[in-house]
Short mmCIF file of C-alpha atoms in Angstrom, two decimals:
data_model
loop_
_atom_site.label_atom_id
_atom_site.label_comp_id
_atom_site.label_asym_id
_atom_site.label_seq_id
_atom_site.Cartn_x
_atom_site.Cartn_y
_atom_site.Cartn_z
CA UNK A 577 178.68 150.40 301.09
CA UNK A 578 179.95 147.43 299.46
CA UNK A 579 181.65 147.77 296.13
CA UNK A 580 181.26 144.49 294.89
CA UNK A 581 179.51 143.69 292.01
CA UNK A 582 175.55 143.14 293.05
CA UNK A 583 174.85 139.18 293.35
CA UNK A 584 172.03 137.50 291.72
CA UNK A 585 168.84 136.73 294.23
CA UNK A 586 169.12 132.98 294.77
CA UNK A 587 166.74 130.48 293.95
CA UNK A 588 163.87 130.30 296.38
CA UNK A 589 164.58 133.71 297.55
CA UNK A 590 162.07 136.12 297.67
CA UNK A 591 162.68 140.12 298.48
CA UNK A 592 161.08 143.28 298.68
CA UNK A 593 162.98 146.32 298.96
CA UNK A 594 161.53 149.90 299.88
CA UNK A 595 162.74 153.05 300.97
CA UNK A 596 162.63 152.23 305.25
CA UNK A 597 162.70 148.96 305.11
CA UNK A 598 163.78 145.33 303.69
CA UNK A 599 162.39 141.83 303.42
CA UNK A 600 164.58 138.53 302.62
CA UNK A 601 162.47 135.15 302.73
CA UNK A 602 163.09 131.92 301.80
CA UNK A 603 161.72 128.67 302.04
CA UNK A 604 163.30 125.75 304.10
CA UNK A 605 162.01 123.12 301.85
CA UNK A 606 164.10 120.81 300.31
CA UNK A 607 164.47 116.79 299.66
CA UNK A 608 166.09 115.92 302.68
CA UNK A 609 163.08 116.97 304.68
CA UNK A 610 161.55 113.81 302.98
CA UNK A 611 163.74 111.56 304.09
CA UNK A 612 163.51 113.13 307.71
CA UNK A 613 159.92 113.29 307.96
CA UNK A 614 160.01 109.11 306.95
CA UNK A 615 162.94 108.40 309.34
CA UNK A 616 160.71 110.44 312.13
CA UNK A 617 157.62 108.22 311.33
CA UNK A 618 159.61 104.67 311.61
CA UNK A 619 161.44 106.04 314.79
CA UNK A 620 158.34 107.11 316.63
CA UNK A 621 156.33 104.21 315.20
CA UNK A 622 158.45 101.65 317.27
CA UNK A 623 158.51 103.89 320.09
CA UNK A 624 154.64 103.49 320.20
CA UNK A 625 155.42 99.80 319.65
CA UNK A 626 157.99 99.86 322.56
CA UNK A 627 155.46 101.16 325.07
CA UNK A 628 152.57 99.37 324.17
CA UNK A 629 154.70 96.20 325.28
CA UNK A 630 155.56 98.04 328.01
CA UNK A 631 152.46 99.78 329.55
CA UNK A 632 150.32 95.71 328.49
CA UNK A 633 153.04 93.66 330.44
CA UNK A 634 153.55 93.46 334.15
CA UNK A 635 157.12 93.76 335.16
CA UNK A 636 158.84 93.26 338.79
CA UNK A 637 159.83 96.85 340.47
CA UNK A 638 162.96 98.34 338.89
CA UNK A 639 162.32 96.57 335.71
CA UNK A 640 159.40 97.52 335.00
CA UNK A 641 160.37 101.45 335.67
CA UNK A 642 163.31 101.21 333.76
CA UNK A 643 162.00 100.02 330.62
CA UNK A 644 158.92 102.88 330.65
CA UNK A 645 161.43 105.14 331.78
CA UNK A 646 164.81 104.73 329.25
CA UNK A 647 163.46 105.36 326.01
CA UNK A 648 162.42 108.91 326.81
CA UNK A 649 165.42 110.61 325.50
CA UNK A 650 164.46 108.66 322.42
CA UNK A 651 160.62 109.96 322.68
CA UNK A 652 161.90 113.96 322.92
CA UNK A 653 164.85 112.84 319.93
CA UNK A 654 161.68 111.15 317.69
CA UNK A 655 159.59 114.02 318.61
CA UNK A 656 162.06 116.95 317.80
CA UNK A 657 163.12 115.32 314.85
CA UNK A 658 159.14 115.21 313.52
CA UNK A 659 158.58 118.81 314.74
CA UNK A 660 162.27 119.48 312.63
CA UNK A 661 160.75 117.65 309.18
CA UNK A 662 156.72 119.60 309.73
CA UNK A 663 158.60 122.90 310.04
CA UNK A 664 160.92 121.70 307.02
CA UNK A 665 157.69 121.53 304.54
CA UNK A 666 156.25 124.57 306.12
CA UNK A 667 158.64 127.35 307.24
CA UNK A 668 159.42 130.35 305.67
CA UNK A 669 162.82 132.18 306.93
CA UNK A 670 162.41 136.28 307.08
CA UNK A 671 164.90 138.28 307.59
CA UNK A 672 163.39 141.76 307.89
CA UNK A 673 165.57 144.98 308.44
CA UNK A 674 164.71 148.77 308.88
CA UNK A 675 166.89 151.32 310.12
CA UNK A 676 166.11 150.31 313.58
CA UNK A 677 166.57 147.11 313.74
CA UNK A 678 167.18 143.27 311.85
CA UNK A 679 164.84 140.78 312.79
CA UNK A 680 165.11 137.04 311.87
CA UNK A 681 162.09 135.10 312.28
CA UNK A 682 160.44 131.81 311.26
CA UNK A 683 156.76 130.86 310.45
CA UNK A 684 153.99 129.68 310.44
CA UNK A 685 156.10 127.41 313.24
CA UNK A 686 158.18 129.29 315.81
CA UNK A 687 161.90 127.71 315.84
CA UNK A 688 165.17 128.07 317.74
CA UNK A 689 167.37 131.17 316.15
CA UNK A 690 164.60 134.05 315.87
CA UNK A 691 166.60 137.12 317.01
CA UNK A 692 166.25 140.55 316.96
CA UNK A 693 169.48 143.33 316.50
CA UNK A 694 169.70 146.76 317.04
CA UNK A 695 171.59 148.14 314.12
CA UNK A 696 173.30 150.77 315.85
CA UNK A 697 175.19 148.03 317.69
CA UNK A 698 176.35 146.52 314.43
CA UNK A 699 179.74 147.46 312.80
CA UNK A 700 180.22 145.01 310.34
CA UNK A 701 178.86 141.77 308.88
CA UNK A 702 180.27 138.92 307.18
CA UNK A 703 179.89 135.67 306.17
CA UNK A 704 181.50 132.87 308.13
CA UNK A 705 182.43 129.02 306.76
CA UNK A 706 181.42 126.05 309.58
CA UNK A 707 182.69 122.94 308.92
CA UNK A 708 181.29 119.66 310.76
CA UNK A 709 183.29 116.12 310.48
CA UNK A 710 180.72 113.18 311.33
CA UNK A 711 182.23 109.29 310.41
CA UNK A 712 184.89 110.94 308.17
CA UNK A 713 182.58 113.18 306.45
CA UNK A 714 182.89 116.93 306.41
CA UNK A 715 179.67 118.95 305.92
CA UNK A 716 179.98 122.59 305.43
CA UNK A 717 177.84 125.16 305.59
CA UNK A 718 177.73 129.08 305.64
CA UNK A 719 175.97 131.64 308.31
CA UNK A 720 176.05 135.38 308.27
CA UNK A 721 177.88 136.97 311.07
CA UNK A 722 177.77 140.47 312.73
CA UNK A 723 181.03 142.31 314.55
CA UNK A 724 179.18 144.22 317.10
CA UNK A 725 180.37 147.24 318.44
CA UNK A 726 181.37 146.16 321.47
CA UNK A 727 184.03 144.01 319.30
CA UNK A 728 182.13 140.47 320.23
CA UNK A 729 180.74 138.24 316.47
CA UNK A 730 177.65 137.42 317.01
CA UNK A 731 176.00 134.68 314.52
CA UNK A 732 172.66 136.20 312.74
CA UNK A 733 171.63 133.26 310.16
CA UNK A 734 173.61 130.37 309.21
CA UNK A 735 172.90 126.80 307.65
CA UNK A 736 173.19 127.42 304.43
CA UNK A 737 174.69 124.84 302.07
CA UNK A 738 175.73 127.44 299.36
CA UNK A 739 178.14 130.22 300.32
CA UNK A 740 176.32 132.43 297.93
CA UNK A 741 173.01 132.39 300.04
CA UNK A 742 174.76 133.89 302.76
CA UNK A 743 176.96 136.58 300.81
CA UNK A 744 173.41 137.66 299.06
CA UNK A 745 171.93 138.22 302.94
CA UNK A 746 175.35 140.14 303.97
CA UNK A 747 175.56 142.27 300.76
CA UNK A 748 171.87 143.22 300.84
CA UNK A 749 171.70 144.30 304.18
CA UNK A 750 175.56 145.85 304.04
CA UNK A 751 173.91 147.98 300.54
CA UNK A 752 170.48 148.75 302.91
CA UNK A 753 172.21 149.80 306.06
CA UNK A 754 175.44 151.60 304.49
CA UNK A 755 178.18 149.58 305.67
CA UNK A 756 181.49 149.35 304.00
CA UNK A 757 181.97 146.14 303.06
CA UNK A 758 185.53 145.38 305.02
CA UNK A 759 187.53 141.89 304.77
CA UNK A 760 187.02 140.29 308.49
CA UNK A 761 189.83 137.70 309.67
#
C-alpha cells in the first residue's frame, strides 16, 4: 500500500470506488482533436479529388494503374486519421479493476490498447516517462506500467501529457489492490 500522500482526481476524471471493485474514466477530448478532425477532412477531400481525375480519365496501361493504385497508403493514413479525430470527440477511457482482474477499454468506438490483466500476475506498477523527438521537438508523455511476475514490464495505459494522470491511475489501483508502492529503475 502506497504511503504517499493521496493525489487529487484530475480534471476530466471520473471514479467510482466500491468494496470489489473500481472504475477510472476519462474522456479523450481535447482541442487538438479539432485540428485533426479538419486536417482529416482536407486530406481525404483531395483524395476524393485525386480519384475522381483518376477513375474520369483514360490512361495507357501502367499509368493508369499506378496513379489509382499509389495513393492508397494515403487513403488508409486519411482514413485512420478521421476514425483517430471521431473517436477523439467520442471516447471514453475505462479502466476497471476487481480483485480478479484490470481491464482497459474504450467506447462507444473500439480502439487499439484494450487489454485485460490478471492481477495475480502483477507485482508492481509504475509510471514510466516516453519521450518522442520529431524536427527537433521533444514530446513527452506518461503511461502506467506493470512488473509482472514473471519479471517482464508490460505497458497498461500511456499517452498522457501530464505525469500526474498517470501517478493518479498507479496510486489508485496500487491503494485498491494492496501493493506497496516500491521505487522501479
Amino acid at each position: 500500500m502506497s504511503n504517499n500522500p493521496r493525489l487529487p482526481i484530475p480534471e476530466k476524471f471520473e471514479v467510482r470506488d466500491g468494496l470489489q471493485s473500481m472504475e477510472i474514466s476519462y474522456r479523450w477530448k481535447s482541442p487538438m482533436f479539432y485540428f485533426l478532425a479538419i486536417f482529416a477532412v482536407f486530406w481525404n477531400g483531395f483524395l476524393v479529388v485525386w480519384y475522381t481525375i483518376a477513375f474520369s480519365v483514360q490512361m495507357e496501361g501502367e499509368m493508369d494503374l499506378m496513379f489509382k493504385l499509389f495513393p492508397l497508403i494515403h487513403v488508409a493514413v486519411g482514413l485512420g486519421l478521421l476514425y483517430y479525430a471521431i473517436c477523439g470527440f467520442l471516447n471514453t477511457t475505462y479502466v476497471k479493476v476487481n480483485h480478479r482482474e484490470i481491464d482497459i477499454s474504450f467506447a462507444p468506438l473500439p480502439f487499439w490498447g484494450a487489454k485485460n490483466i490478471s492481477t495475480a500476475d502483477i507485482e508492481q506498477l509504475f509510471v514510466r516517462e516516453k519521450m518522442r523527438t520529431n524536427k527537433g521537438r521533444t514530446q513527452v508523455t506518461y503511461q502506467v506500467d506493470a512488473i509482472l511476475t514473471t519479471g517482464k514490464s508490460k505497458a497498461l495505459i500511456g499517452g498522457f501529457s501530464d505525469a500526474q494522470q498517470a501517478q493518479y491511475i498507479e496510486q489508485k489501483i496500487e491503494r485498491f489492490l494492496d501493493i506497496k508502492d516500491e521505487e522501479v529503475y
